[in-house]
Coordinates of C-alpha atoms and ligand atoms in Angstrom, one line a residue:
X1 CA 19.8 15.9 14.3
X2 CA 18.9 19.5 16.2
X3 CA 15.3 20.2 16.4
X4 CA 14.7 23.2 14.9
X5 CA 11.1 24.9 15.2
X6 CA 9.3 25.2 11.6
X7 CA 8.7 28.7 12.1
X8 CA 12.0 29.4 12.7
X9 CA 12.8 27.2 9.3
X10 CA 10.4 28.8 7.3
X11 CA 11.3 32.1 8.2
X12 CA 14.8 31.3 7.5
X13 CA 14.0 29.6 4.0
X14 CA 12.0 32.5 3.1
X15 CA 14.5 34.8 3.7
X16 CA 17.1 33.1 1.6
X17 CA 15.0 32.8 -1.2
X18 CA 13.9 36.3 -0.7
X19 CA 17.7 37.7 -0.5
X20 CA 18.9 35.4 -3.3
X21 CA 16.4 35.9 -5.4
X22 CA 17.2 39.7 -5.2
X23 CA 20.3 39.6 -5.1
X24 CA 20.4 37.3 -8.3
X25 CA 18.3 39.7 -10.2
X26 CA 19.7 42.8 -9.0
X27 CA 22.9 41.3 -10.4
X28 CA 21.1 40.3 -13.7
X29 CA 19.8 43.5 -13.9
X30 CA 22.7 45.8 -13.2
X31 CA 24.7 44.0 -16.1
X32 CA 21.9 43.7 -18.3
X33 CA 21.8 48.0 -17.8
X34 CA 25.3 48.3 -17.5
X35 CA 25.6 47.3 -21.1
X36 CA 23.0 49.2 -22.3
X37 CA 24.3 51.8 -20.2
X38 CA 27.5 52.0 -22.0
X39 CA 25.9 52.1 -25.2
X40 CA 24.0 55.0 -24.3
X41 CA 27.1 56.9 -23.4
X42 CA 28.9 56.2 -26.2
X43 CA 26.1 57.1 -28.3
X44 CA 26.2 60.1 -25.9
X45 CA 30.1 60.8 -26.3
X46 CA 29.8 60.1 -30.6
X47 CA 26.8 62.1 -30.5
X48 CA 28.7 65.7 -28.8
X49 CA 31.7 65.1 -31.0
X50 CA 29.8 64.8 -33.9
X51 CA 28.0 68.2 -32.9
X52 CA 31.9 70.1 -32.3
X53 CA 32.8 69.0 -35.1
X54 CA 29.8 70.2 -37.4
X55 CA 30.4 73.8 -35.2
X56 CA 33.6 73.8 -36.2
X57 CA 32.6 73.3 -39.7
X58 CA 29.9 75.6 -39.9
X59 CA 32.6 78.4 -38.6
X60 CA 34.6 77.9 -42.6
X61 CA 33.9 81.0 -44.4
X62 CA 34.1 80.1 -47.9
X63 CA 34.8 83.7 -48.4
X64 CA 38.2 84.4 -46.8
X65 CA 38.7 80.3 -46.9
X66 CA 39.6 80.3 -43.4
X67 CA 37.7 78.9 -40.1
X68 CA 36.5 81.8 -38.0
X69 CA 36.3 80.4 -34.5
X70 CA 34.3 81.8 -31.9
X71 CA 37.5 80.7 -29.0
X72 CA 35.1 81.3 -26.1
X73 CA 32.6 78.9 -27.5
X74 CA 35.5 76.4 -28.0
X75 CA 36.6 76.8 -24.2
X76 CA 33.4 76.1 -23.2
X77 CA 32.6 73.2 -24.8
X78 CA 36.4 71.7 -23.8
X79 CA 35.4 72.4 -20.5
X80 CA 32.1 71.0 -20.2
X81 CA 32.7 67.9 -21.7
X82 CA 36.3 67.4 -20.5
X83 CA 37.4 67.6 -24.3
X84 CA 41.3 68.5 -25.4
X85 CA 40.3 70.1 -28.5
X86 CA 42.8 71.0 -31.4
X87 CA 41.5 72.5 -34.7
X88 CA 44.1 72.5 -37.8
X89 CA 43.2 74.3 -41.1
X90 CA 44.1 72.5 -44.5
X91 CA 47.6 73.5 -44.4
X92 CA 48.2 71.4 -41.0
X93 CA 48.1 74.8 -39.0
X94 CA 46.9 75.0 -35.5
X95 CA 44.4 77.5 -35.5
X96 CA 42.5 76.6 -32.2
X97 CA 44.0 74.5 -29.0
X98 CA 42.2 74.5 -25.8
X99 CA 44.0 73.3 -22.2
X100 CA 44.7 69.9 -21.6
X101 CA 43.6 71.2 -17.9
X102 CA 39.7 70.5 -18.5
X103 CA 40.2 66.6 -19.4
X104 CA 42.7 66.7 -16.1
X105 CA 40.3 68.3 -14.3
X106 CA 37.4 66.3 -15.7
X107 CA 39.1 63.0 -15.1
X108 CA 39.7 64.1 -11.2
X109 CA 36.2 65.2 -10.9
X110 CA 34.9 61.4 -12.7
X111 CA 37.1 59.9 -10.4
X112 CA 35.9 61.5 -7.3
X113 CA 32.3 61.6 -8.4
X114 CA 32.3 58.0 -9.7
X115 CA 33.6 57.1 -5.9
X116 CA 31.1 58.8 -4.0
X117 CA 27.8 58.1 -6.0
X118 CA 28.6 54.5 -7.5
X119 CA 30.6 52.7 -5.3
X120 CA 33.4 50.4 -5.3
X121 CA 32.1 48.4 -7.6
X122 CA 31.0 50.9 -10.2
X123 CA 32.9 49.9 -14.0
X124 CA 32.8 53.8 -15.0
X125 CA 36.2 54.8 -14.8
X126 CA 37.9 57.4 -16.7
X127 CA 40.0 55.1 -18.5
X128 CA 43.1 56.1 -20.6
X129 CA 43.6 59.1 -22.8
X130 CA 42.0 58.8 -26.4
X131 CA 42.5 60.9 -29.3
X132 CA 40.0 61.0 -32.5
X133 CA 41.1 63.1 -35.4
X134 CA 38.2 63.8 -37.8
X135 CA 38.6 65.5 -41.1
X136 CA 36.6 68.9 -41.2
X137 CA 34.9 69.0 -44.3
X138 CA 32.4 71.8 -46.3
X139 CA 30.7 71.2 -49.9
X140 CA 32.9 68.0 -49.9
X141 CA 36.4 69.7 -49.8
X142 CA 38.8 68.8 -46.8
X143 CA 38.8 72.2 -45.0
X144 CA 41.4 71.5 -41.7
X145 CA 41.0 68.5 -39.2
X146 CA 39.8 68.7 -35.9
X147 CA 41.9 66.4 -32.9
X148 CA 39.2 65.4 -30.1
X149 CA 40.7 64.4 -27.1
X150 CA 39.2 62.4 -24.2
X151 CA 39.7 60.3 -21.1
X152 CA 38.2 56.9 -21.0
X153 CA 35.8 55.1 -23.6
X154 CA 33.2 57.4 -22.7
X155 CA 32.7 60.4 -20.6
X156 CA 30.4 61.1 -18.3
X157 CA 28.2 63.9 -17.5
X158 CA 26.7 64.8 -14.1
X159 CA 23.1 63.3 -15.2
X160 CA 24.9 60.5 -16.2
X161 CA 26.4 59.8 -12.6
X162 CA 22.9 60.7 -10.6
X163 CA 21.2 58.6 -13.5
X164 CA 23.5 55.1 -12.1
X165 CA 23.0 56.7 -8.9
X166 CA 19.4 56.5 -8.6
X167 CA 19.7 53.0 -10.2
X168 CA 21.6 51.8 -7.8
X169 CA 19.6 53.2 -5.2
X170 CA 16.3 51.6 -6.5
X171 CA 17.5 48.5 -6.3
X172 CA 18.9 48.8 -2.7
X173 CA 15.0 50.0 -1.5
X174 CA 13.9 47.2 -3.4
X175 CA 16.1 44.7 -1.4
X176 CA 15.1 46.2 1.7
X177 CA 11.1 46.6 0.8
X178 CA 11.6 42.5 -0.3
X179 CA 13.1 41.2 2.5
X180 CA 10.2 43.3 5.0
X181 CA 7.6 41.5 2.4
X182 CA 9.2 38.6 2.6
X183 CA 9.8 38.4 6.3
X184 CA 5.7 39.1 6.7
X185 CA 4.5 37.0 4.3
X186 CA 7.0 34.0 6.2
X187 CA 5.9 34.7 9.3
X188 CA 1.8 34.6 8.2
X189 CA 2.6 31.6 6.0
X190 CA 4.4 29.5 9.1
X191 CA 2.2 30.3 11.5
X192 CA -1.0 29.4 9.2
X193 CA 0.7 26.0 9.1
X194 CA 2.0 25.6 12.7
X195 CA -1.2 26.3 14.5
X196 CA -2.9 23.3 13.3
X197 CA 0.4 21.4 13.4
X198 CA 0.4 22.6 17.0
X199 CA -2.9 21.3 17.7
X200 CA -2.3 17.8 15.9
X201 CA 0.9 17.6 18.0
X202 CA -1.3 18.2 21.6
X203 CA -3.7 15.2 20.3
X204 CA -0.8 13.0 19.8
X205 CA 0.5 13.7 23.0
X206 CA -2.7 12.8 24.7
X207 CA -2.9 9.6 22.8
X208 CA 0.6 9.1 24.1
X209 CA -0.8 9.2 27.9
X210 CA -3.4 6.8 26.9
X211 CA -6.5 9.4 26.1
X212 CA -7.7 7.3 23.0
X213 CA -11.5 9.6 23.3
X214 CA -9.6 12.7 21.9
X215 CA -10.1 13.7 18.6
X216 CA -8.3 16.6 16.0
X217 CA -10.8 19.3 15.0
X218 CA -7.9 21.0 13.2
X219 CA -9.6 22.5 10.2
X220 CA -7.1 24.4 7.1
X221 CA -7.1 24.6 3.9
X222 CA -3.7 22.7 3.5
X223 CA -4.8 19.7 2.2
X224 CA -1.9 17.6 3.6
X225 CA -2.3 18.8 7.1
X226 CA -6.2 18.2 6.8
X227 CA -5.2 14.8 5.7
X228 CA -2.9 14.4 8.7
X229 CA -5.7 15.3 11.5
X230 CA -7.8 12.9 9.7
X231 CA -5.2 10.1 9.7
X232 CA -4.8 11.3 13.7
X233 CA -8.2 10.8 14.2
X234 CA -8.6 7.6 12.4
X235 CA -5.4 6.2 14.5
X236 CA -7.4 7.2 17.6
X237 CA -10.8 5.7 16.3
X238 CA -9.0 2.6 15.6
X239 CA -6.8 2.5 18.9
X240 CA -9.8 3.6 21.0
X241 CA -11.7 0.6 19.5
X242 CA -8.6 -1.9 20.1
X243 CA -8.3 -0.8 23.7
X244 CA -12.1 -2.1 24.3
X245 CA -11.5 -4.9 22.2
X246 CA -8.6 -5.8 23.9
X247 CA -10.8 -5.3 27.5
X248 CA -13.8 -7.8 25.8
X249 CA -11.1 -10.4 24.7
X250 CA -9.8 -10.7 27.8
X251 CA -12.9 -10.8 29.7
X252 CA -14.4 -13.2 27.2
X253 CA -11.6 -15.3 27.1
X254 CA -12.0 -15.3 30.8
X255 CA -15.4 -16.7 30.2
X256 CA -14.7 -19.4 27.8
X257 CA -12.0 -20.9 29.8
X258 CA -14.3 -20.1 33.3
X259 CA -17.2 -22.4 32.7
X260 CA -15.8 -25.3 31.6
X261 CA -13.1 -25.0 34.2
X262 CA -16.0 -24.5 37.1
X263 CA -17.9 -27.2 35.9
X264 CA -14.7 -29.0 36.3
X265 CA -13.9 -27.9 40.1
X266 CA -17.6 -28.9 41.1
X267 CA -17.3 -32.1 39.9
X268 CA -14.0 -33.0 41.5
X269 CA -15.5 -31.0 44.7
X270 CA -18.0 -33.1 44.5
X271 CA -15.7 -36.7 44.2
X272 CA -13.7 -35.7 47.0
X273 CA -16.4 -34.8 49.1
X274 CA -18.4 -37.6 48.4
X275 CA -21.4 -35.7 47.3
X276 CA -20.8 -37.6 44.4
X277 CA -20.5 -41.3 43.3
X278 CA -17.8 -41.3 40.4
X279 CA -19.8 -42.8 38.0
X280 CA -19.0 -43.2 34.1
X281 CA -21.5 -40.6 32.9
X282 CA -20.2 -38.1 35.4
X283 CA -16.6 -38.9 34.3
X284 CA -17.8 -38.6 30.2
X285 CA -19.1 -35.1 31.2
X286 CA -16.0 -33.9 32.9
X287 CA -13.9 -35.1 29.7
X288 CA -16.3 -33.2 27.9
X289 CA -15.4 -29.8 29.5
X290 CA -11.7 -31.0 29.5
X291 CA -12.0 -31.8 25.4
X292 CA -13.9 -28.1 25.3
X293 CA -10.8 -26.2 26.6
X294 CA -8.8 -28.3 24.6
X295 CA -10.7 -27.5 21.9
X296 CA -10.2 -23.7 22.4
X297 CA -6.6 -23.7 23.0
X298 CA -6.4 -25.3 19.7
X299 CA -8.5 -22.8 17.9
X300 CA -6.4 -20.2 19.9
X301 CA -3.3 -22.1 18.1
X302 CA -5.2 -22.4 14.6
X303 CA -5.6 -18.3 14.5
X304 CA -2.2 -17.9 15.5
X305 CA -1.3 -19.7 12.8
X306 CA -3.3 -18.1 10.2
X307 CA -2.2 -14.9 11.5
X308 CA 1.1 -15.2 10.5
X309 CA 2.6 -13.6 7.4
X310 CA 2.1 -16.2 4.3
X311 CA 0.3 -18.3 5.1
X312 CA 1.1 -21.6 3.3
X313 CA -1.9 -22.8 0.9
X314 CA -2.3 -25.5 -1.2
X315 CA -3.8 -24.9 -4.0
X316 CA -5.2 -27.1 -7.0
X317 CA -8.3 -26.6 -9.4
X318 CA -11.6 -27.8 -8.3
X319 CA -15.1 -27.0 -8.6
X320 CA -16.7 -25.0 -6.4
X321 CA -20.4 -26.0 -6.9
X322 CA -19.4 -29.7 -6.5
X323 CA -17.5 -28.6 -3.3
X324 CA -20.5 -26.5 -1.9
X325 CA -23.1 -29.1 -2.6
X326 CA -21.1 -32.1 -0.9
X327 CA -20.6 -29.2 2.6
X328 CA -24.3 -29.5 2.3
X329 CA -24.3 -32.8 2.3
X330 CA -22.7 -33.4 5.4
X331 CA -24.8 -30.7 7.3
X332 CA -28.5 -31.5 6.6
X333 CA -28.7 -34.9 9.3
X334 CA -27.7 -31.8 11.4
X335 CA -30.3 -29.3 10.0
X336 CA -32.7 -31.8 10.1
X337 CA -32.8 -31.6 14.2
X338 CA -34.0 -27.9 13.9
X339 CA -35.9 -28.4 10.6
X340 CA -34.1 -26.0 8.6
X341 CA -34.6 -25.8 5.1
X342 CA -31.0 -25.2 2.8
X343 CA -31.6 -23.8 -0.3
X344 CA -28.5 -24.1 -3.3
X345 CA -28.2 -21.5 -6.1
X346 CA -24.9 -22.0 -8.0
X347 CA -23.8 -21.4 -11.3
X348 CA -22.7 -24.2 -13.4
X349 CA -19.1 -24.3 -14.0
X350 CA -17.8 -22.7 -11.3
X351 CA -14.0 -24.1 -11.6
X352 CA -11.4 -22.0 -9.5
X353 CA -7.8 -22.7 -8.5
X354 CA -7.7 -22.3 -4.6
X355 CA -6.8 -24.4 -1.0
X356 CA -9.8 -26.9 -1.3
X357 CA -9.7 -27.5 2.5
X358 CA -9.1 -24.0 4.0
X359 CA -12.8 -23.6 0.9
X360 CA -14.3 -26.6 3.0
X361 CA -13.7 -25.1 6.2
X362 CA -14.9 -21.4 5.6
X363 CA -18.6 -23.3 4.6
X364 CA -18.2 -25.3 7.4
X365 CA -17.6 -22.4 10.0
X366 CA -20.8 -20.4 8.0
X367 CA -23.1 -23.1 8.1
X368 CA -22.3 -24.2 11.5
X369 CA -23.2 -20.7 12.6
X370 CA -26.2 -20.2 10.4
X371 CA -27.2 -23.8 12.1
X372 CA -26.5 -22.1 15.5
X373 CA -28.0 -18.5 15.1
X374 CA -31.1 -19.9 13.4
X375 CA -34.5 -20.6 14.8
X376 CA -36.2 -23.8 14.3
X377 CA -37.5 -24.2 10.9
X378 CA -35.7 -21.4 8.9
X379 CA -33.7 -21.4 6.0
X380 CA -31.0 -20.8 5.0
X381 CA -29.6 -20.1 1.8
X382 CA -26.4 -20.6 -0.3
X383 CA -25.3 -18.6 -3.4
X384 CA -22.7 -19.0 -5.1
X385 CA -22.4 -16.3 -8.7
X386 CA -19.1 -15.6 -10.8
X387 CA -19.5 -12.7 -13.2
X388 CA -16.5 -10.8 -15.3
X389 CA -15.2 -10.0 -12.2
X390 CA -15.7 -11.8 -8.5
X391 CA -16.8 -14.6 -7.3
X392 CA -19.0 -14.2 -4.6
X393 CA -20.2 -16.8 -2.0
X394 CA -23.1 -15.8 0.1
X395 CA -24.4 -17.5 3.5
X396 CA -28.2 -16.6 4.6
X397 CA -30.5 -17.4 7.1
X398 CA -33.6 -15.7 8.7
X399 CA -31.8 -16.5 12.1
X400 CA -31.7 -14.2 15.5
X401 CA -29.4 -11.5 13.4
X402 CA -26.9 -9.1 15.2
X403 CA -26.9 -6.1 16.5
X404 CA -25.7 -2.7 14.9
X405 CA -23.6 -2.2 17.4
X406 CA -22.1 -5.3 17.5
X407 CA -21.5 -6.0 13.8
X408 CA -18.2 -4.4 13.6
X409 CA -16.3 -6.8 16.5
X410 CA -18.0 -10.2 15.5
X411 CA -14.8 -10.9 13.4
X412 CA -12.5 -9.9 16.5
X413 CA -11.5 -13.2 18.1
X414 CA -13.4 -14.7 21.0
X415 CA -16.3 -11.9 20.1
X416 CA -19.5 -13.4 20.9
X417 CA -22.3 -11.0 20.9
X418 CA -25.0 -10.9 24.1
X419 CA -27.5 -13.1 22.4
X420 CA -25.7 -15.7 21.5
X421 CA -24.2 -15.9 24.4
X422 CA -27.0 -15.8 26.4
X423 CA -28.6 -18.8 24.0
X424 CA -25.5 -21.0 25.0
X425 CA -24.5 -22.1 21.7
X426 CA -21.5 -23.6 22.7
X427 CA -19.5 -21.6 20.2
X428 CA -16.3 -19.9 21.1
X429 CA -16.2 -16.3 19.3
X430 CA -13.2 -17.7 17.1
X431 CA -15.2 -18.8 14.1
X432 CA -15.4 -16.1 12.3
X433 CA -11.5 -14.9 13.1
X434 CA -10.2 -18.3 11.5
X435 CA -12.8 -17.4 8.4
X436 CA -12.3 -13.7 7.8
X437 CA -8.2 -15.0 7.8
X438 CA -8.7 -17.8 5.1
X439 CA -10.7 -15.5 2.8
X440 CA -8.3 -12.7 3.4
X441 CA -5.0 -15.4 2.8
X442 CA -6.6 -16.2 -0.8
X443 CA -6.8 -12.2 -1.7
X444 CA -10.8 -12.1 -0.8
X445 CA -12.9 -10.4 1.9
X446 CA -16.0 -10.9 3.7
X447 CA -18.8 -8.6 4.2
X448 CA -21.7 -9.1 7.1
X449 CA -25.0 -7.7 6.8
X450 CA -27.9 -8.2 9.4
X451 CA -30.8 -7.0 11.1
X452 CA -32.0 -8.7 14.7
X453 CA -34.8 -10.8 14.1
X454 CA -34.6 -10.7 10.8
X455 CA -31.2 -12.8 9.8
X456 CA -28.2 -12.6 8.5
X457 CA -26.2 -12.6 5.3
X458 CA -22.3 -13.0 5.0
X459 CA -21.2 -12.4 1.8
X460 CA -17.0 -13.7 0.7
X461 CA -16.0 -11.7 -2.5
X462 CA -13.1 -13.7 -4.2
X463 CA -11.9 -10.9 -7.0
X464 CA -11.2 -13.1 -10.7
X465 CA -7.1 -13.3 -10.2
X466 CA -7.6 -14.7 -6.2
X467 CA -9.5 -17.8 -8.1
X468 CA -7.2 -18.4 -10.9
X469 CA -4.1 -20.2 -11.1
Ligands
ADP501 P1 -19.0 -18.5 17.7 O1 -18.1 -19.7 17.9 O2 -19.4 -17.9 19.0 O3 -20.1 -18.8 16.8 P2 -18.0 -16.8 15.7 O4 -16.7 -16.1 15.5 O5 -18.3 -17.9 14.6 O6 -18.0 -17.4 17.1 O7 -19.1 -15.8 15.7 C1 -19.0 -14.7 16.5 C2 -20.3 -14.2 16.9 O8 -21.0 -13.6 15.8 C3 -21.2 -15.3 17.5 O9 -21.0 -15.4 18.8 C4 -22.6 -14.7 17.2 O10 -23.0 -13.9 18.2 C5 -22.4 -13.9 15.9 N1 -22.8 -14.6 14.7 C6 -22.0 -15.3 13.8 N2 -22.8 -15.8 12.8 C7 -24.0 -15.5 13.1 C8 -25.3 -15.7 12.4 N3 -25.4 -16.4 11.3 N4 -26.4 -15.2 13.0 C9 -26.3 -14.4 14.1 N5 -25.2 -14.2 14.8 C10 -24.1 -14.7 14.3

């Protein structure tokens, strides 16, 4: 499809709205008048027969009986109005003719005039000949008849003409004054909308080089364009943070698979050298650091499992409490070793129709980190509430915490922040990735709050239809 700029399509728009919208009503307009036009001159027409014929009645003089005609008068009025004008008296005789010439000339003169000041397109012609014969009558006796002759329905006058005329030519400025109105207004109205659109357009072009620090400070009150530099500046927030995450993940995926792999090397250095003797224990630690990057490509294979669209669960009713408290189970031999203290709080009947196993292992991965993250002797607490609308499972300890700055990448895969890395926890920054997916594949999310030195508190909100069947 051609490109074309939105000015120019604006403008363009504008002005065929603008020229058909005139041209529409003009239209409307000039047959709405023309109608009442033509009544008017009818009116007009009836209205100066009406008064010849009450002159020529007022002329009887009931004295001699006859109808004393001032001829001159007659001429005139034949003349002005373009009238053939025959007066009879009650015996049928012609008393008064005028010319036939005024309604010729008249008619040439409408003709011409009609031409000139209407146009082409003007309806006002002379039309055919007409004749109106109206009985002359005084003190209700028939005194003669009177024949009025014309050309057309109607006849016009000058005023008449110059009155369409200056019709006509109001609606012509009107067009003209419009479209200059129009044409402004366009042009202020396309340009209030491409400058910003302009600007928005330079940001995407920098993000398209790779400039993910540039931001839209396009501000209109168009609400959809301030919506678009917001959705630009959210797409470069959000790229901007990919791009580093995607620097961290490789570098920390460097790390995860470095140290086991130079631990490796310096052992097998070592053999061949003869530094070292071979010995069981040495070879247990080696498969140690083999069964730890086997581990993580595993883990690397679990997320991009879970990552995939649909992810197939199998879901049947259990109890949640019951599930939670045999998790807990299983971990305190292991809290025991750091003297941590877990503390229960579940409501009773908490029965919810979800993957029982994918339940298991999003405790598993939260207590195994509380375990990691917390200092000897801490606690660390499980809720586990259902009101009218979520279920919510929270995960606490009064652990090491995490940074504000770190918060919003601890779900990013292989994220491990500073301090836990510098502890040597033996995690693998995936933990969290494979738990924020399971909650997410059962319709729930998980929240993080924490403070360093303080602890931390994961909270999984399940809304009511994620935990029924
Ligand atoms: P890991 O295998 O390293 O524990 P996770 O994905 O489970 O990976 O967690 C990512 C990072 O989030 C961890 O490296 C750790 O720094 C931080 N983290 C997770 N849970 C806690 C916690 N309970 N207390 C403090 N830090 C935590």
């Amino acid at each position: 499809m051609k490109n074309v700029p939105i000015t120019k399509k604006l403008v363009l728009s504008f002005f065929i709205v603008v020229v058909g919208s005139i041209i529409i009503t003009s239209l409307m307009a000039n047959h709405m008048i023309d109608r009442r036009f033509n009544n008017y001159l009818e009116g007009q027409l009836k209205a100066r027969i009406e008064k010849l014929v009450s002159l020529v009645e007022s002329a009887y003089d009931e004295k001699t009986g006859s109808v004393n005609l001032d001829k001159d008068k007659l001429n005139g009025y034949a003349e002005a109005d373009g009238f053939y004008i025959k007066v009879q008296d009650s015996n049928e005789k012609v008393i008064y003719s005028s010319s036939k010439d005024y309604l010729v000339h008249k008619h040439m003169m409408n003709n011409m005039m009609g031409r000139q000041m209407m146009g082409k397109s003007s309806n006002l012609d002379s039309g055919s000949y007409v004749e109106e014969g109206h009985d002359l009558i005084k003190n209700n006796n028939k005194i003669g008849k009177i024949t009025i002759g014309y050309l057309g329905s109607y006849n016009l006058t000058l005023q008449d003409i110059e009155f369409r005329k200056t019709l006509n030519e109001a609606f012509f400025h009107s067009v003209i004054l419009s479209i200059i109105f129009g044409l402004i207004i366009s042009l202020i109205l396309s340009k209030q909308l491409t400058t910003p659109l302009i600007r928005i357009n330079k940001v995407a072009n920098e993000m398209k080089k790779g400039n993910f620090k540039i931001r839209s400070d396009v501000s209109t009150s168009t609400l959809e364009i301030n919506e678009l530099s917001q959705s630009m500046n959210y797409l470069a927030e959000s790229l901007e943070k990919q791009e580093v995450l995607r620097k961290r993940l490789t570098s920390d995926m460097a790390h995860e698979i470095r140290t086991p792999l130079t631990i490796l090397q310096n052992y097998i250095e070592g053999f061949m050298d003869g530094v070292w003797e071979p010995t069981v224990k040495r070879f247990e630690s080696c498969y140690e650091e083999i069964l730890r990057i086997t581990k993580l490509v595993g883990k690397l294979q679990d997320i991009a499992k879970l990552e995939q669209a649909n992810l197939s669960l199998s879901k049947s009713s259990f109890d949640l409490g019951h599930q939670i408290e045999k998790v807990v189970e299983v971990f305190k031999p292991l809290y025991a070793k750091k003297d941590l203290e877990i503390i229960t709080d579940i409501d009773g009947d908490l029965n919810i129709f979800m993957d029982k196993d994918k339940v298991k292992q999003i405790l598993y991965n939260l207590l195994s980190n509380a375990y990691r993250y917390s200092n000897d002797k801490g606690i660390v607490k499980i809720e586990a509430k259902k009101d009218s609308k979520d279920l919510v499972i929270t995960v606490e300890d009064n652990g090491i915490g995490i940074s504000k700055e770190e918060l919003p990448y601890i779900f990013e895969r292989f994220y491990r922040t500073d301090r836990s890395r510098n502890r040597e926890t033996g995690g693998t920054g995936i933990g969290l990735t494979i738990t924020k997916a399971l909650v997410e594949a059962h319709g729930g999310r998980i929240e993080v709050e924490s403070e360093v030195g303080t602890g931390t508190k994961f909270k999984i909100i399940f809304p009511k239809e994620a935990i029924e069947g």
